[in-house]
mmCIF file of C-alpha atoms in Angstrom:
data_model
loop_
_atom_site.group_PDB
_atom_site.id
_atom_site.type_symbol
_atom_site.label_atom_id
_atom_site.label_comp_id
_atom_site.label_asym_id
_atom_site.label_seq_id
_atom_site.Cartn_x
_atom_site.Cartn_y
_atom_site.Cartn_z
ATOM 1 C CA MET N 27 -2.976 8.893 -1.783
ATOM 2 C CA SER N 28 -1.072 5.662 -1.171
ATOM 3 C CA GLY N 29 -0.122 3.493 -4.113
ATOM 4 C CA GLN N 30 -0.700 6.249 -6.639
ATOM 5 C CA PRO N 31 1.962 7.462 -9.094
ATOM 6 C CA PHE N 32 3.639 10.645 -7.920
ATOM 7 C CA ARG N 33 6.519 13.026 -8.587
ATOM 8 C CA ILE N 34 9.440 14.194 -6.448
ATOM 9 C CA GLU N 35 11.024 17.400 -7.746
ATOM 10 C CA MET N 36 14.436 18.716 -6.740
ATOM 11 C CA PRO N 37 14.842 21.836 -8.874
ATOM 12 C CA GLU N 38 18.000 23.865 -9.266
ATOM 13 C CA TYR N 39 16.818 27.422 -9.783
ATOM 14 C CA PRO N 40 18.695 29.610 -12.317
ATOM 15 C CA VAL N 41 19.186 32.360 -9.727
ATOM 16 C CA VAL N 42 20.958 29.860 -7.438
ATOM 17 C CA ARG N 43 23.211 28.794 -10.312
ATOM 18 C CA VAL N 44 24.110 32.425 -11.046
ATOM 19 C CA LEU N 45 24.813 33.085 -7.359
ATOM 20 C CA PHE N 46 27.138 30.080 -7.123
ATOM 21 C CA ILE N 47 29.033 31.143 -10.250
ATOM 22 C CA ALA N 48 29.296 34.753 -9.044
ATOM 23 C CA LEU N 49 30.446 33.635 -5.601
ATOM 24 C CA GLY N 50 33.152 31.402 -7.085
ATOM 25 C CA VAL N 51 34.396 34.163 -9.388
ATOM 26 C CA PHE N 52 34.379 36.599 -6.465
ATOM 27 C CA ILE N 53 36.355 34.238 -4.217
ATOM 28 C CA ILE N 54 39.034 33.710 -6.841
ATOM 29 C CA GLY N 55 39.053 37.302 -8.098
ATOM 30 C CA ILE N 56 39.278 39.059 -4.747
ATOM 31 C CA THR N 57 41.985 36.690 -3.553
ATOM 32 C CA ILE N 58 44.117 37.254 -6.646
ATOM 33 C CA TYR N 59 43.500 41.001 -6.471
ATOM 34 C CA GLU N 60 44.376 41.316 -2.795
ATOM 35 C CA LEU N 61 47.184 38.771 -2.528
ATOM 36 C CA GLY N 62 48.642 38.973 -6.027
ATOM 37 C CA ARG N 63 50.923 41.800 -4.917
ATOM 38 C CA GLY N 64 52.546 39.356 -2.489
ATOM 39 C CA VAL N 65 53.393 36.983 -5.335
ATOM 40 C CA TRP N 66 54.663 39.434 -7.970
ATOM 41 C CA PRO N 67 57.308 40.730 -8.127
ATOM 42 C CA LEU N 68 58.885 37.542 -6.850
ATOM 43 C CA ASN N 69 60.204 37.728 -3.316
ATOM 44 C CA VAL N 70 60.759 35.519 -0.303
ATOM 45 C CA THR N 71 57.027 35.539 0.635
ATOM 46 C CA SER N 72 55.799 34.696 -2.886
ATOM 47 C CA PRO N 73 55.321 30.948 -2.204
ATOM 48 C CA PHE N 74 53.206 31.697 0.872
ATOM 49 C CA PHE N 75 50.870 34.079 -0.991
ATOM 50 C CA LEU N 76 50.730 31.748 -4.005
ATOM 51 C CA PHE N 77 49.693 28.948 -1.652
ATOM 52 C CA LEU N 78 46.843 31.111 -0.313
ATOM 53 C CA ILE N 79 45.705 31.992 -3.850
ATOM 54 C CA LEU N 80 45.726 28.324 -4.875
ATOM 55 C CA GLY N 81 43.713 27.543 -1.731
ATOM 56 C CA ALA N 82 41.086 30.085 -2.779
ATOM 57 C CA CYS N 83 40.982 28.473 -6.231
ATOM 58 C CA THR N 84 40.229 25.097 -4.629
ATOM 59 C CA VAL N 85 37.138 26.700 -3.074
ATOM 60 C CA GLY N 86 36.068 29.030 -5.894
ATOM 61 C CA GLY N 87 36.627 26.538 -8.733
ATOM 62 C CA PRO N 88 34.269 23.820 -7.442
ATOM 63 C CA THR N 89 31.718 26.506 -6.542
ATOM 64 C CA ILE N 90 31.722 27.695 -10.164
ATOM 65 C CA LEU N 91 31.562 24.108 -11.471
ATOM 66 C CA GLY N 92 28.660 23.331 -9.125
ATOM 67 C CA GLY N 93 26.762 26.332 -10.480
ATOM 68 C CA LEU N 94 27.438 25.310 -14.062
ATOM 69 C CA PHE N 95 27.071 21.546 -13.935
ATOM 70 C CA GLY N 96 24.951 20.761 -10.846
ATOM 71 C CA TRP N 97 21.973 18.548 -11.630
ATOM 72 C CA SER N 98 18.344 19.263 -10.936
ATOM 73 C CA ALA N 99 16.323 16.073 -10.651
ATOM 74 C CA THR N 100 12.756 14.874 -10.972
ATOM 75 C CA TRP N 101 11.640 11.404 -9.923
ATOM 76 C CA ASP N 102 8.458 10.093 -11.524
ATOM 77 C CA VAL N 103 7.376 7.018 -9.561
ATOM 78 C CA THR N 104 4.802 4.739 -11.176
ATOM 79 C CA PRO N 105 4.002 1.053 -10.685
ATOM 80 C CA GLY N 106 7.077 -0.918 -11.782
ATOM 81 C CA LEU N 107 9.031 2.102 -13.062
ATOM 82 C CA ILE N 108 10.984 4.994 -11.582
ATOM 83 C CA THR N 109 12.007 7.594 -14.145
ATOM 84 C CA ILE N 110 14.695 10.008 -12.946
ATOM 85 C CA SER N 111 15.200 13.061 -15.163
ATOM 86 C CA LEU N 112 18.469 14.908 -14.541
ATOM 87 C CA ARG N 113 19.139 18.345 -16.065
ATOM 88 C CA ASN N 114 21.751 21.054 -16.051
ATOM 89 C CA PRO N 115 22.267 23.919 -18.522
ATOM 90 C CA PHE N 116 24.394 21.754 -20.815
ATOM 91 C CA GLN N 117 22.979 18.256 -20.600
ATOM 92 C CA ARG N 118 19.884 16.187 -19.984
ATOM 93 C CA LYS N 119 19.844 12.595 -18.827
ATOM 94 C CA VAL N 120 16.915 10.266 -18.211
ATOM 95 C CA VAL N 121 17.314 7.071 -16.193
ATOM 96 C CA ARG N 122 14.493 4.529 -16.253
ATOM 97 C CA LEU N 123 14.613 1.944 -13.497
ATOM 98 C CA LYS N 124 12.519 -1.202 -13.208
ATOM 99 C CA PRO N 125 12.451 -3.380 -10.059
ATOM 100 C CA PRO N 126 15.407 -5.594 -11.129
ATOM 101 C CA ASP N 127 17.550 -2.444 -11.654
ATOM 102 C CA VAL N 128 17.008 -1.160 -8.109
ATOM 103 C CA LEU N 129 19.394 -2.721 -5.600
ATOM 104 C CA GLY N 130 18.032 -0.770 -2.679
ATOM 105 C CA LEU N 131 15.792 1.999 -1.428
ATOM 106 C CA GLN N 132 16.661 3.225 2.032
ATOM 107 C CA VAL N 133 16.567 6.143 4.430
ATOM 108 C CA VAL N 134 20.006 7.640 5.064
ATOM 109 C CA GLU N 135 20.948 10.117 7.780
ATOM 110 C CA ARG N 136 23.089 13.107 6.816
ATOM 111 C CA GLU N 137 25.087 14.194 9.835
ATOM 112 C CA SER N 138 25.473 17.912 10.327
ATOM 113 C CA SER N 139 28.268 19.594 12.215
ATOM 114 C CA GLU N 140 26.029 22.622 12.677
ATOM 115 C CA GLY N 141 22.427 22.118 13.641
ATOM 116 C CA GLU N 142 20.154 19.127 13.388
ATOM 117 C CA ASN N 143 20.860 16.080 11.234
ATOM 118 C CA THR N 144 18.690 15.532 8.159
ATOM 119 C CA TRP N 145 17.492 12.425 6.336
ATOM 120 C CA PHE N 146 16.926 11.567 2.686
ATOM 121 C CA VAL N 147 15.784 8.614 0.600
ATOM 122 C CA GLN N 148 18.563 6.987 -1.416
ATOM 123 C CA LEU N 149 17.996 4.754 -4.426
ATOM 124 C CA THR N 150 20.938 2.506 -5.294
ATOM 125 C CA THR N 151 21.578 0.787 -8.633
ATOM 126 C CA SER N 152 24.592 -1.279 -9.663
ATOM 127 C CA THR N 153 26.351 1.857 -10.970
ATOM 128 C CA GLU N 154 24.735 4.951 -9.403
ATOM 129 C CA ARG N 155 23.095 6.402 -6.320
ATOM 130 C CA PHE N 156 20.237 8.875 -6.461
ATOM 131 C CA GLN N 157 19.089 10.965 -3.507
ATOM 132 C CA THR N 158 15.967 12.926 -2.727
ATOM 133 C CA TYR N 159 15.977 16.313 -1.034
ATOM 134 C CA ASP N 160 16.798 16.477 2.681
ATOM 135 C CA LEU N 161 13.984 16.040 5.162
ATOM 136 C CA SER N 162 14.060 17.366 8.717
ATOM 137 C CA THR N 163 12.877 14.202 10.489
ATOM 138 C CA ARG N 164 13.503 10.491 10.108
ATOM 139 C CA LYS N 165 9.738 9.884 10.127
ATOM 140 C CA ALA N 166 9.242 12.215 7.145
ATOM 141 C CA ALA N 167 11.958 10.348 5.235
ATOM 142 C CA GLU N 168 10.440 6.987 6.160
ATOM 143 C CA ASP N 169 7.016 8.237 5.025
ATOM 144 C CA LEU N 170 8.490 9.303 1.671
ATOM 145 C CA LEU N 171 10.243 5.926 1.355
ATOM 146 C CA GLY N 172 6.957 4.168 2.091
ATOM 147 C CA GLN N 173 5.198 6.262 -0.538
ATOM 148 C CA VAL N 174 7.896 5.394 -3.108
ATOM 149 C CA ASN N 175 7.675 1.711 -2.234
ATOM 150 C CA ARG N 176 3.880 1.644 -2.430
ATOM 151 C CA ALA N 177 3.804 3.382 -5.818
ATOM 152 C CA PHE N 178 6.785 1.509 -7.291
ATOM 153 C CA CYS N 179 5.907 -1.977 -6.087
ATOM 154 C CA LYS N 180 2.150 -1.743 -6.764
ATOM 155 C CA THR N 181 1.077 -4.404 -9.238
#
């Protein structure tokens, strides 16, 4: 119903976290296992294989960190207040925003190199940006933005 308080949830499921961590460990582990023989004992091809291993670490490391420290978010939108609760396994953070704190609420298009583009609602403050989940159409994102505006700006 328009103008009513509502909640937007963007959960990060524990199974997804575990999969990201396992994938990152696998990427690094299999690369070291398979290519480590090209690095040690030292030989003329060692720098090449070391470069490949370090490349795998630049993929696997952030994947592990994303699984460990990625935020799940919940927006509670009420008249005159947006409360954004951020959580990961190690930390919780709550941001309370009143109308003067919000510099902008807008629909943003996320371009995709594979498949259709998606849209999301972005809330901008003087120091941070918060995003909702991706929506498949611009109209759906605009509808969500309208719902946020109606609930937040209702007096």
